[in-house]
Tab-separated table of C-alpha atoms and ligand atoms in Angstrom:
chain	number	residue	atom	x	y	z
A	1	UNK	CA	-28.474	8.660	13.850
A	2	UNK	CA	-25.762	6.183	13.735
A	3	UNK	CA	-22.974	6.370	11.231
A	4	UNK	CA	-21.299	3.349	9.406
A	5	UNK	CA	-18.572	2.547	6.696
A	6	UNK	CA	-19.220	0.533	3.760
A	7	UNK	CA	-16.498	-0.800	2.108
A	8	UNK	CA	-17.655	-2.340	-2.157
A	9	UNK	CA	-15.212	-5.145	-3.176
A	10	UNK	CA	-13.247	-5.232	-6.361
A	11	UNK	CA	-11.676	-7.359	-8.996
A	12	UNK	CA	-11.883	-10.212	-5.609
A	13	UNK	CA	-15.768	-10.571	-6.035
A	14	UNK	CA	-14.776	-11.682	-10.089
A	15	UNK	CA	-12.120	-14.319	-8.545
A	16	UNK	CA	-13.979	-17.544	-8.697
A	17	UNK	CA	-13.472	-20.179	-6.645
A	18	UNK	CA	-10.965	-17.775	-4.459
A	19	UNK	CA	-13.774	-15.417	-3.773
A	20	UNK	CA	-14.022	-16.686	-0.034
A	21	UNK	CA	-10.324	-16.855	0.259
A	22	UNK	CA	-9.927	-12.926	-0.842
A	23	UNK	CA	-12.934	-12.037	1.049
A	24	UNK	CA	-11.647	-13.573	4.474
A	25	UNK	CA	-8.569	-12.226	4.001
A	26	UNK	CA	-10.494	-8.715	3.146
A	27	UNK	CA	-12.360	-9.128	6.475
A	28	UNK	CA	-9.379	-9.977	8.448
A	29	UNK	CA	-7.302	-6.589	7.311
A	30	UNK	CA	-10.180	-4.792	8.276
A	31	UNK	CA	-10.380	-5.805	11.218
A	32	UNK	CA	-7.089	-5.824	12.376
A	33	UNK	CA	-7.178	-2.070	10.899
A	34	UNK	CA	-10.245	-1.103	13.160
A	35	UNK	CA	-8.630	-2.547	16.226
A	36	UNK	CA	-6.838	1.169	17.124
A	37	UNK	CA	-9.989	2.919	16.283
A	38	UNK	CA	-12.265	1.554	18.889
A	39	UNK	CA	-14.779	-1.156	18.651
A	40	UNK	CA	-16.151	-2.215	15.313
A	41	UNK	CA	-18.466	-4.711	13.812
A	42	UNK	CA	-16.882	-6.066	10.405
A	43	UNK	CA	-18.963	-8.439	8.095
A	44	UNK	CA	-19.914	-8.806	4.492
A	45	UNK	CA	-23.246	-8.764	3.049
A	46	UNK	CA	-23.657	-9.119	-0.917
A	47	UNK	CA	-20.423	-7.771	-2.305
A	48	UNK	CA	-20.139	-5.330	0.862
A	49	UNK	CA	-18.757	-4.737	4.067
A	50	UNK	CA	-20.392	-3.081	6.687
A	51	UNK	CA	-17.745	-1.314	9.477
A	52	UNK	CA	-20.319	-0.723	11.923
A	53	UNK	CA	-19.208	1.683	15.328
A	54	UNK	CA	-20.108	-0.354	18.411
A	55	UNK	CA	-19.918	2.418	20.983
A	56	UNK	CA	-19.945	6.330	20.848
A	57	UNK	CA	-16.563	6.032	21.444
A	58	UNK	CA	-15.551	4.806	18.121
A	59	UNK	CA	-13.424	7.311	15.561
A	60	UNK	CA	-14.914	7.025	12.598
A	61	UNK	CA	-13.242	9.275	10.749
A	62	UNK	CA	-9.752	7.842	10.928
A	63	UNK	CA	-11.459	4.154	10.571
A	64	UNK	CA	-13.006	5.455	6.790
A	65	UNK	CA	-9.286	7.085	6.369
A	66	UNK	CA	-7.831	3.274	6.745
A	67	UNK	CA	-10.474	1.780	4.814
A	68	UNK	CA	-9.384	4.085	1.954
A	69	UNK	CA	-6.122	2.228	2.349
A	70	UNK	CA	-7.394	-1.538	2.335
A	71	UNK	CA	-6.520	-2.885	-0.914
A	72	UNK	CA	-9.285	-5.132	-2.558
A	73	UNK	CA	-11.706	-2.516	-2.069
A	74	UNK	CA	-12.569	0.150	-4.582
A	75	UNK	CA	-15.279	2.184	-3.144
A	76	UNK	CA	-15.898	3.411	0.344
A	77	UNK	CA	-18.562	5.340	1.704
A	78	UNK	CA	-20.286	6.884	4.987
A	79	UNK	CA	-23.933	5.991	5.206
A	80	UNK	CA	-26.535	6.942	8.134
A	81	UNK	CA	-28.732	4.128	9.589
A	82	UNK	CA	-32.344	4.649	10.276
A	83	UNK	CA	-35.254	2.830	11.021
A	84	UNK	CA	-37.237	1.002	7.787
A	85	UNK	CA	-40.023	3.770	7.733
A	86	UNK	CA	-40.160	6.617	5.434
A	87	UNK	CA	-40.514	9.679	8.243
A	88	UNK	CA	-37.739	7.807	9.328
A	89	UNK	CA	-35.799	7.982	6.331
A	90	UNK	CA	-36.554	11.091	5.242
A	91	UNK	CA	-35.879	13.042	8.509
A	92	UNK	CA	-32.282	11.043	8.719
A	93	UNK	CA	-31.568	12.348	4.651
A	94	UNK	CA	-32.299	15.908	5.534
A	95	UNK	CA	-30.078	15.620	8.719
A	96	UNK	CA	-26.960	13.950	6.811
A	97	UNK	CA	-26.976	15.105	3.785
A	98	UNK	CA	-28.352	18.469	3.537
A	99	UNK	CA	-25.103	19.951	5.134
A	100	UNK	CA	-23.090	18.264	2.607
A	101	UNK	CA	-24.506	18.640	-0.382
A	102	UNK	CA	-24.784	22.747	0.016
A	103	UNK	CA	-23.577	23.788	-3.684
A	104	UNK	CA	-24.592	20.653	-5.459
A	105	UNK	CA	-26.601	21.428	-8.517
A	106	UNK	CA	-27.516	18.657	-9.951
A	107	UNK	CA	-28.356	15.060	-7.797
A	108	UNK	CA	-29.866	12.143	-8.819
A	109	UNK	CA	-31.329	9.252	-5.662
A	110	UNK	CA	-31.280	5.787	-6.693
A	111	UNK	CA	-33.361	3.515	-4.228
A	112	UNK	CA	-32.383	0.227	-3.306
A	113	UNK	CA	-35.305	-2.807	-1.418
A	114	UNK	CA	-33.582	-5.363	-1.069
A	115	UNK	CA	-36.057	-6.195	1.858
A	116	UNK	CA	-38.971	-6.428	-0.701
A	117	UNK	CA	-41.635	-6.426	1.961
A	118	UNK	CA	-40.709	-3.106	2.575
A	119	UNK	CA	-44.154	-1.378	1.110
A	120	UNK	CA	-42.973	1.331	-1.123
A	121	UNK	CA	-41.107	0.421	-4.510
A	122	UNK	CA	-37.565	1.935	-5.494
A	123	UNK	CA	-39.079	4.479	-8.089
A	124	UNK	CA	-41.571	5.785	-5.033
A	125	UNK	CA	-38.569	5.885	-2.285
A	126	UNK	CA	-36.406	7.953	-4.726
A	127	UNK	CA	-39.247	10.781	-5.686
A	128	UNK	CA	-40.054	10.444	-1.875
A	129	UNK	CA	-36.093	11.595	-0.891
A	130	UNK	CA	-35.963	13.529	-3.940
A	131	UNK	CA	-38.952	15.528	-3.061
A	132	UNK	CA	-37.177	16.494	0.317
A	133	UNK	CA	-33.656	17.401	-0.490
A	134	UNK	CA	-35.230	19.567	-3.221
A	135	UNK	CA	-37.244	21.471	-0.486
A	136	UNK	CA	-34.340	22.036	1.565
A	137	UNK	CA	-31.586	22.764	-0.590
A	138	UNK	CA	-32.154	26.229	-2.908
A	139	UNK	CA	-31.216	26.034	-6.614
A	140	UNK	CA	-30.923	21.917	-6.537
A	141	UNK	CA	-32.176	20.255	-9.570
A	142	UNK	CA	-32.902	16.647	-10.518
A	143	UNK	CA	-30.757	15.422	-13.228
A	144	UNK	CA	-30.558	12.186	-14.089
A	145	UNK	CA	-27.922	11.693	-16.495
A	146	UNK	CA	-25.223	13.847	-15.461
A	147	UNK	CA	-25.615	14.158	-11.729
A	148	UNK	CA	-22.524	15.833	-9.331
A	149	UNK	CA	-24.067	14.026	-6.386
A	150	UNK	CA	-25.573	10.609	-6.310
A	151	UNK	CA	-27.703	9.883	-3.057
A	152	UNK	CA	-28.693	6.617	-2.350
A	153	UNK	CA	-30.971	4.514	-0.242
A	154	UNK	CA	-30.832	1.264	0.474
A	155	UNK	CA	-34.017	-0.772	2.445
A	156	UNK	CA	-32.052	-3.527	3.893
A	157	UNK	CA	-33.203	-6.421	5.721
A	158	UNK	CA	-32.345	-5.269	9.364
A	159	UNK	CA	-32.183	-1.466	8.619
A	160	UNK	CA	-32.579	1.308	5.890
A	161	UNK	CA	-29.571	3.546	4.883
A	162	UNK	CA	-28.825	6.437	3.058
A	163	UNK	CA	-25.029	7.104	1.878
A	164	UNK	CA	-23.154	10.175	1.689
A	165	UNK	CA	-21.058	10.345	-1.524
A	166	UNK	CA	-18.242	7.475	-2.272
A	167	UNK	CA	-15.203	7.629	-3.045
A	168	UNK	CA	-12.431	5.636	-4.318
A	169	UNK	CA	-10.896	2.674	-2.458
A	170	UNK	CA	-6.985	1.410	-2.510
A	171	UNK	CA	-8.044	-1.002	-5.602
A	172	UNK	CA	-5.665	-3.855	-6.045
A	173	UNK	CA	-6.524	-7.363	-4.020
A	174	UNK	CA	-6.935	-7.896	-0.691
A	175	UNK	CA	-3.143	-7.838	0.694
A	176	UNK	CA	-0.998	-10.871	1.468
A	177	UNK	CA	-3.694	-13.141	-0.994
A	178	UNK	CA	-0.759	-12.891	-3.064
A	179	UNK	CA	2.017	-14.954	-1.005
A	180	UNK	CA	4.671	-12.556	1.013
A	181	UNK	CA	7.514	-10.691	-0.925
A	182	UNK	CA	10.956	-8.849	0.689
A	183	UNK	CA	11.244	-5.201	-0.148
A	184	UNK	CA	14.788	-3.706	-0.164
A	185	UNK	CA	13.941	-0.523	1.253
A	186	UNK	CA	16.635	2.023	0.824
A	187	UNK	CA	15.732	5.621	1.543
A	188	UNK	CA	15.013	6.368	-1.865
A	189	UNK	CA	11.764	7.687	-3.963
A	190	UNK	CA	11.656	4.334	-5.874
A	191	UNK	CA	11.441	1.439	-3.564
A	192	UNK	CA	9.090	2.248	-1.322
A	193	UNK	CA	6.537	2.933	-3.953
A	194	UNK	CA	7.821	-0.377	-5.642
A	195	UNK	CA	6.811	-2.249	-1.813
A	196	UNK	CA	3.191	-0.275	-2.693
A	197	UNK	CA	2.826	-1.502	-6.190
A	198	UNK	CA	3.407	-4.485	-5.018
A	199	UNK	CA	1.705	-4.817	-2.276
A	200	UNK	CA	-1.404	-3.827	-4.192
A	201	UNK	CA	-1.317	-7.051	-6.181
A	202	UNK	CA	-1.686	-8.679	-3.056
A	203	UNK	CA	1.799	-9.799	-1.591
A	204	UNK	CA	2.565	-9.177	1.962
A	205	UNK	CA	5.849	-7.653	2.599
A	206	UNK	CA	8.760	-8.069	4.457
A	207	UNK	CA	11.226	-5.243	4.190
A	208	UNK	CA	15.574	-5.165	3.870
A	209	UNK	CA	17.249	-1.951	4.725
A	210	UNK	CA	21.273	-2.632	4.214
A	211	UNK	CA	23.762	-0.251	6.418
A	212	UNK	CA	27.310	1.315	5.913
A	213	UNK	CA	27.426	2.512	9.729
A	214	UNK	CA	29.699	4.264	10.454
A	215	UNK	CA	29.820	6.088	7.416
A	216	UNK	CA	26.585	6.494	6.901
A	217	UNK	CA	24.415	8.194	9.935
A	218	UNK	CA	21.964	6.516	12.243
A	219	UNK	CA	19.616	9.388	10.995
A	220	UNK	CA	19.546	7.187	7.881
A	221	UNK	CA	18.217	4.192	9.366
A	222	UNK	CA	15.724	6.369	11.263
A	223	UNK	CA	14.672	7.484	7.839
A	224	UNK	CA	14.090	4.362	6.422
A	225	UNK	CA	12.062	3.329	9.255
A	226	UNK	CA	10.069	6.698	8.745
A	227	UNK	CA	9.489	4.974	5.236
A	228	UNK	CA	8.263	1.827	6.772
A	229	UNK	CA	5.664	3.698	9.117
A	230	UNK	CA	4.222	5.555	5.908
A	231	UNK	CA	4.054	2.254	4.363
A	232	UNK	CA	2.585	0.616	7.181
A	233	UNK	CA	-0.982	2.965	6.656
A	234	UNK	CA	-1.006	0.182	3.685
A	235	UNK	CA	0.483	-3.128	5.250
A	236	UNK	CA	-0.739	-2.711	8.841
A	237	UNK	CA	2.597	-3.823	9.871
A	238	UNK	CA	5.834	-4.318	8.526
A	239	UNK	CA	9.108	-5.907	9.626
A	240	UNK	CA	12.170	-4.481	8.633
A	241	UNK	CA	15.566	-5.984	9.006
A	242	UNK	CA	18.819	-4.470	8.868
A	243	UNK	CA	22.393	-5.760	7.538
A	244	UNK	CA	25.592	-4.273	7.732
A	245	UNK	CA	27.528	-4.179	4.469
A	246	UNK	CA	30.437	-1.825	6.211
A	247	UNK	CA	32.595	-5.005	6.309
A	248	UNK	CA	31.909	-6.224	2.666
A	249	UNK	CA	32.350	-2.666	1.487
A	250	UNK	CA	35.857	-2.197	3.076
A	251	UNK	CA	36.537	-5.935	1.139
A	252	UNK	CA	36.036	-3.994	-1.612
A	253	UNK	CA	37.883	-1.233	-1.603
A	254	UNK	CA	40.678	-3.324	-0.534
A	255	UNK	CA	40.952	-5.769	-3.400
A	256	UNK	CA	38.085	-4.426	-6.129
A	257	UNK	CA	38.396	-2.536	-9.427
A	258	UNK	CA	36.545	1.014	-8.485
A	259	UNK	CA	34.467	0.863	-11.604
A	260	UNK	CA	33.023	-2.551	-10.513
A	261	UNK	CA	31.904	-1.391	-7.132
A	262	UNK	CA	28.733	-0.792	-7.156
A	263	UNK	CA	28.074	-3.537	-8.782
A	264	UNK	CA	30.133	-6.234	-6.975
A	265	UNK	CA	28.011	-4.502	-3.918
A	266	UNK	CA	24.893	-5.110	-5.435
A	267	UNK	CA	25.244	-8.606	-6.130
A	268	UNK	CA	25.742	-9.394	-2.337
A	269	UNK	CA	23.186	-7.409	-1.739
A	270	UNK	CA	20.881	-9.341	-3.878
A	271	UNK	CA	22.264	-12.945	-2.338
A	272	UNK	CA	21.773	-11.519	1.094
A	273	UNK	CA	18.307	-10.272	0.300
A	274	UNK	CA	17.729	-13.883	-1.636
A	275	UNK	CA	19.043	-15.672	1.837
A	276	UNK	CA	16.847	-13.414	4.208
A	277	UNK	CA	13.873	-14.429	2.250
A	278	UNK	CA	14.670	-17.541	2.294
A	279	UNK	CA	14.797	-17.167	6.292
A	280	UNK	CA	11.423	-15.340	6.568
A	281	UNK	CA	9.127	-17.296	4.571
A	282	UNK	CA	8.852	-14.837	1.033
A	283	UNK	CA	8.872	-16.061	-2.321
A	284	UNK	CA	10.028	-13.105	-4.002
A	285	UNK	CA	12.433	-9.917	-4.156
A	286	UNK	CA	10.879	-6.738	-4.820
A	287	UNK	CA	13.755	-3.616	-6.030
A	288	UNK	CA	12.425	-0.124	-7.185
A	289	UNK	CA	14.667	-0.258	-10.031
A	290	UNK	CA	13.403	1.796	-13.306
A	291	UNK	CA	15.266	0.561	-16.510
A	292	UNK	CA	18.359	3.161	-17.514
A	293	UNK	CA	17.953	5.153	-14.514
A	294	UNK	CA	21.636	4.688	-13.359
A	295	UNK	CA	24.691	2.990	-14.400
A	296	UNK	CA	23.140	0.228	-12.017
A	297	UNK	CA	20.191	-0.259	-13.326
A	298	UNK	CA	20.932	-0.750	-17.461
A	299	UNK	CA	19.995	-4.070	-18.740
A	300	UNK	CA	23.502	-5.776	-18.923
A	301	UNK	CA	24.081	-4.246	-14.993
A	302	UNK	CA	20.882	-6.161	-13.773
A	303	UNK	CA	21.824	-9.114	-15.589
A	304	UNK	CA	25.156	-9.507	-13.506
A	305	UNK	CA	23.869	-8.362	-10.189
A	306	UNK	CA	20.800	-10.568	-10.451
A	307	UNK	CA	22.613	-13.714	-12.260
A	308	UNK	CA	22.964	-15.810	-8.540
A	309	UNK	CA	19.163	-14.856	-7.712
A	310	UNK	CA	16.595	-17.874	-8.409
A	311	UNK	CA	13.464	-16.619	-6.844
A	312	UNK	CA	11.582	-14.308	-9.022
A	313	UNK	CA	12.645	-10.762	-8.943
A	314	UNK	CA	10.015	-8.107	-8.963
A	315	UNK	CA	10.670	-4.824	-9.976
A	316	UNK	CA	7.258	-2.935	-10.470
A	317	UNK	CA	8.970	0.661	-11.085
A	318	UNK	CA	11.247	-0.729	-14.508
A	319	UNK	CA	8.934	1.232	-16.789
A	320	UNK	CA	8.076	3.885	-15.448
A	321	UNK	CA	9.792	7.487	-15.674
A	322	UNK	CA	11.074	9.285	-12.771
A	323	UNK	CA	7.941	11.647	-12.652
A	324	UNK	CA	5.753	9.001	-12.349
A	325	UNK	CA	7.684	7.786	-9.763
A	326	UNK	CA	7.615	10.911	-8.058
A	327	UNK	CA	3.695	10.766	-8.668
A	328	UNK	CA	3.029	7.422	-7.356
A	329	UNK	CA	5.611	8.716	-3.661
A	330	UNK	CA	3.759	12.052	-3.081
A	331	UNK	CA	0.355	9.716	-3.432
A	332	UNK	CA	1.046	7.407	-0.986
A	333	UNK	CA	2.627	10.154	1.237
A	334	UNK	CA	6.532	8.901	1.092
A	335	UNK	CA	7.801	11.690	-0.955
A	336	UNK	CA	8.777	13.888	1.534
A	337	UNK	CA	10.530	11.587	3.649
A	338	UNK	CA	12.616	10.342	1.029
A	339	UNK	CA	13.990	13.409	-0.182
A	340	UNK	CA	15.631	13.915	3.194
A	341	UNK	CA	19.361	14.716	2.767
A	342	UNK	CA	20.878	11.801	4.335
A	343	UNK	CA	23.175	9.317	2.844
A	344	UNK	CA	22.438	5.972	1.513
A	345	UNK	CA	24.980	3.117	1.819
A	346	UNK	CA	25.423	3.168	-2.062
A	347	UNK	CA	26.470	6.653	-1.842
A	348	UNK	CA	29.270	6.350	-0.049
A	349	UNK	CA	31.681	4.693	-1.963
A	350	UNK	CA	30.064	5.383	-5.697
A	351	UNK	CA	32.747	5.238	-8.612
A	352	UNK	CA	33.905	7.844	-10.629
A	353	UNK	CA	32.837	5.901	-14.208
A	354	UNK	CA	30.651	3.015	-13.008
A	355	UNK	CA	30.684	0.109	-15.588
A	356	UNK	CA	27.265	0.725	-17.848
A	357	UNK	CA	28.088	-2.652	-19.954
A	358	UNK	CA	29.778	-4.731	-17.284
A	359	UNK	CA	30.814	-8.492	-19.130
A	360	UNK	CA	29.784	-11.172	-16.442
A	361	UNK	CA	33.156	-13.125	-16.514
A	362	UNK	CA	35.000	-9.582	-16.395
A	363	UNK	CA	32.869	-8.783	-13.149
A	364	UNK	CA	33.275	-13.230	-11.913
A	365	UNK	CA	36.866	-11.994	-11.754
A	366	UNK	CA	36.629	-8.826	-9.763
A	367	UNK	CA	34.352	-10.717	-7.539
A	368	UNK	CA	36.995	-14.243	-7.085
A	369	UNK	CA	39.328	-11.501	-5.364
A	370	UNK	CA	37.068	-11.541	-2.389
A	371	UNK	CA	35.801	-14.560	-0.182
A	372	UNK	CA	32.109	-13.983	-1.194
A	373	UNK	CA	30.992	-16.763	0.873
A	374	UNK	CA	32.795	-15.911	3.812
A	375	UNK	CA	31.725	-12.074	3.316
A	376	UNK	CA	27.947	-12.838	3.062
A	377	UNK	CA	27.819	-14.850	6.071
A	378	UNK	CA	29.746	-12.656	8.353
A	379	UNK	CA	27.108	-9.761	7.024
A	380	UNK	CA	24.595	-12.572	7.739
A	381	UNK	CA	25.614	-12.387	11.240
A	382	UNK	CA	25.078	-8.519	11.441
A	383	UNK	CA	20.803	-9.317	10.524
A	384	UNK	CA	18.634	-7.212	13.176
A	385	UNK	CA	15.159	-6.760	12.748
A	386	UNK	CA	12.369	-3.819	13.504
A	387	UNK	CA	8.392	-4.501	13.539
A	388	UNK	CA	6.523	-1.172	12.485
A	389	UNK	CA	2.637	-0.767	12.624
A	390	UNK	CA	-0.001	1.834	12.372
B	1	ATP	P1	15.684	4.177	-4.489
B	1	ATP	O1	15.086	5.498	-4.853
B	1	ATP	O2	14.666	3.133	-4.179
B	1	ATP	O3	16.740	4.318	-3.424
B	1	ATP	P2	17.643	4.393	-6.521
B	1	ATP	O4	17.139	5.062	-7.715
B	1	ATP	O5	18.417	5.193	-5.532
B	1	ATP	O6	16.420	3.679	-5.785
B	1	ATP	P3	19.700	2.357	-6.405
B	1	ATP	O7	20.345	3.040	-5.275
B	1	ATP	O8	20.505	1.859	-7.555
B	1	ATP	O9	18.497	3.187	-7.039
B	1	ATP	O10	18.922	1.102	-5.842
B	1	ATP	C1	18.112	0.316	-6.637
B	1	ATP	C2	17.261	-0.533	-5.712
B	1	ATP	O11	18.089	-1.347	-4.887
B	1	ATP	C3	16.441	0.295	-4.737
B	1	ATP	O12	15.226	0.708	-5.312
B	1	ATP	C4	16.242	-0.677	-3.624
B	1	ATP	O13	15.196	-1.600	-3.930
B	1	ATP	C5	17.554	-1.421	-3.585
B	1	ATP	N1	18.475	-0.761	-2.651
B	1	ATP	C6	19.416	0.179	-2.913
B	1	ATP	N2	20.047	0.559	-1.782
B	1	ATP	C7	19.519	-0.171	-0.777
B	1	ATP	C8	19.744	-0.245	0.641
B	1	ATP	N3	20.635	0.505	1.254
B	1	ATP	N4	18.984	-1.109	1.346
B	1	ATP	C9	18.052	-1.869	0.745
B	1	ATP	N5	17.805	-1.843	-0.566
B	1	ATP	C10	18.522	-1.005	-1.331
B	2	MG	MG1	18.833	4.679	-3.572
C-alpha cells in the first residue's frame, strides 16, 4: 500500500486568467518544500496536487506537515493507492482506515469514477466500502447528513484511492504571486505575525532586523533570527538583513528633544527600510503596528514617521487587539520565542513622556538638528545580511 498527499487548491483555482500563474507557482513551493523530505513526485490533476513518495525512503509525515503550511491550498489529505479493482479497494480501506477511524460513530463514503470505464457506478462503490468498514468497526453507523468521518474513494485514471480524513490547508494564495514585500522584524509578538498575514496574501518576504549593539545583546539578534526560522516553515526561506542604528541613536541623544526620540528613530528607520527595499527588489514595507497600541503607533505618530515613505506601507496587525495578536503568534508557533526577555533596540533609549500628538514641523525641527542624510548612509554602510530556510 503506498501512501500519497493531496493537496485541494483555493481561492487560485477562481483566479481567471492567473490560474496557471498561481498554480505554477503552487507547484514550485511544493516542490522546493519536498526537496528535504526525500524524493517526491509533484503535479496537478483537476484542481489537485498529488505529492507522490518515490522511494521507501521518503518522510511523509513531515512532507503532509509542510503541505499544511503551503499557502494557496486549503485542504490536505493522506490517501492510500490501490489497484482499480474492488478486492483491491476494499482490502486497502480496511487496512488504512479501520485503525483510524476506531470511535467514529457516524461515516458517510462518497465515491468518485472519474475513469468511467471503471465497471461499478459511484452509488455501488460507496455501499461496496460502506458494507466493509461497517463489518469491521463495532457500533459504526451510516449517516449521511451529519457524518464525523467522511471516507472517500476516488477511481482515477491510472489508480484508485481512498483518503483518510482532510484537514485544513494554510489558505491564502500561493506565496510570492503577490510581488515581494520587506518585513521589519523586531523581536516582538506583532511583526512576525504581520510577515505571516502578509505573506498569506501572497507576497514574498524579505526581512529588516535594526541593531543597538552594544547596548543591546547579540542574544537579541539570535532571537530574531529564531523568529525568521519559525517563519521560514511558511516562506521556505527568508533573508534577513541587519542595520546598526547605535550611531544614529547616540546622534540623538546628543542633539534631540527626549520626547521626540522614538519617533525621530522611527522615521530613519522607515527611510532605511524604504532604501533596503529599494536595494532588494520589494515593492512594499510591511510593520506589525496595531493602531493606539503605543505612543508610536497613534494616528498623528504614524503620520510623521511614515511622511518620507512612498512605497505602500502595509501594516496587516492595525486592527486587531493585542489578544488576537497573541492568537494569530501562538498559531503560527512564534509566541514563545518572542516573549524571550531580551532587549529590543527601541527599548533602550525609550522616553519618559513620548509625544502621542507629535506636530510634523515641531518633529522637521528636532530632526534639522541632525545630518539625516549623512546618518542614514553611514547606517547604510553597517547593512549585513542572513539567509534562513527550513
Ligand atoms: P513588535 O511586537 O513587532 O516588536 P511593538 O508592539 O513592539 O511591535 P514597536 O516597537 O513600536 O511595536 O514597533 C512597531 C513595528 O516597527 C514593529 O512591529 C516592527 O515592524 C518595526 N520594528 C520595531 N523595532 C524594530 C527593529 N528593531 N527592527 C526591525 N523592525 C522593527
Ligand atoms: Mg517591538
Amino acid at each position: 500500500m503506498r501512501e500519497i498527499i493531496l493537496c485541494k487548491l483555493g481561492e487560485t483555482v477562481l483566479k481567471g486568467a492567473n490560474r496557471s500563474r498561481f498554480e505554477t507557482t503552487l507547484l514550485r513551493t511544493l516542490r522546493r518544500r519536498s526537496e528535504a523530505c526525500g524524493k517526491f513526485k509533484v503535479y496537478m490533476l483537476q484542481s489537485t496536487i498529488y505529492v507522490e513518495p518515490l522511494d521507501e525512503n521518503c518522510q511523509i509525515d513531515e512532507m503532509y506537515e509542510r503541505a499544511k503550511r503551503v499557502f494557496g491550498i486549503v485542504r490536505v489529505a493522506r490517501a492510500a493507492e490501490c489497484e482499480k479493482n474492488m478486492p483491491a479497494i476494499l482490502q486497502t480501506a480496511v487496512e488504512y482506515l479501520v485503525p483510524k477511524m476506531q470511535g467514529v460513530k457516524r461515516f458517510k463514503v462518497d465515491a468518485k469514477r472519474s475513469d468511467k470505464s471503471f465497471p461499478l457506478k459511484s452509488p455501488e462503490i460507496s455501499a461496496q466500502v460502506g458494507g466493509v468498514l461497517l463489518s469491521k468497526i463495532k457500533g459504526l453507523k451510516v449517516d449521511v447528513h451529519n457524518p464525523e468521518a467522511m471516507v472517500r474513494v476516488e477511481i482515477r485514471d491510472r489508480a484508485a484511492y481512498v483518503h483518510a480524513a482532510q484537514e485544513a490547508g494554510a489558505g491564502g494564495l500561493p506565496y510570492g504571486s503577490s510581488g515581494r514585500g520587506l518585513l521589519l522584524l523586531s523581536g516582538g509578538i506583532d511583526s512576525p505575525v504581520a510577515g505571516y498575514l502578509m505573506a498569506k496574501r501572497g507576497l514574498e518576504l524579505d526581512a529588516l532586523y535594526f541593531e543597538s549593539a552594544p547596548y543591546i545583546s547579540e542574544m537579541a539578534r539570535e532571537k530574531v533570527l529564531s523568529l525568521a526560522d519559525k517563519l521560514c516553515a511558511y516562506c521556505g526561506r527568508l533573508r534577513v538583513h541587519i542595520i546598526s542604528l547605535t550611531e544614529i541613536q547616540e546622534t540623538l541623544m546628543r542633539h534631540c528633544e527626549e520626547d521626540y526620540f522614538t519617533l525621530l528613530l522611527r522615521r530613519f528607520m522607515m527611510t532605511l527600510a524604504e532604501k533596503t527595499a529599494c536595494h532588494v527588489g520589494c515593492g512594499a514595507l510591511i510593520t506589525g503596528e496595531s493602531l493606539g497600541q503605543v505612543a508610536s503607533q497613534t494616528l498623528a505618530a504614524m503620520a510623521v514617521t511614515g511622511a518620507m515613505v512612498e512605497m505602500p506601507v502595509f501594516r496587516p496587525c492595525i486592527g486587531l487587539d493585542k489578544e488576537e495578536i497573541v492568537t494569530y503568534s501562538r498559531r503560527i508557533d512564534t509566541f514563545e520565542t518572542s516573549i524571550l526577555p531580551y532587549e529590543d533596540c527601541c527599548t533602550v533609549f525609550t522616553p519618559r513622556h513620548p509625544r502621542t500628538q507629535p506636530k510634523l514641523d515641531a518633529f522637521e525641527a528636532e530632526l534639522a538638528k541632525v545630518n539625516f542624510d549623512e546618518l542614514v548612509e553611514s547606517a547604510w554602510q553597517t547593512r549585513q545580511t542572513c539567509t534562513r530556510s527550513i
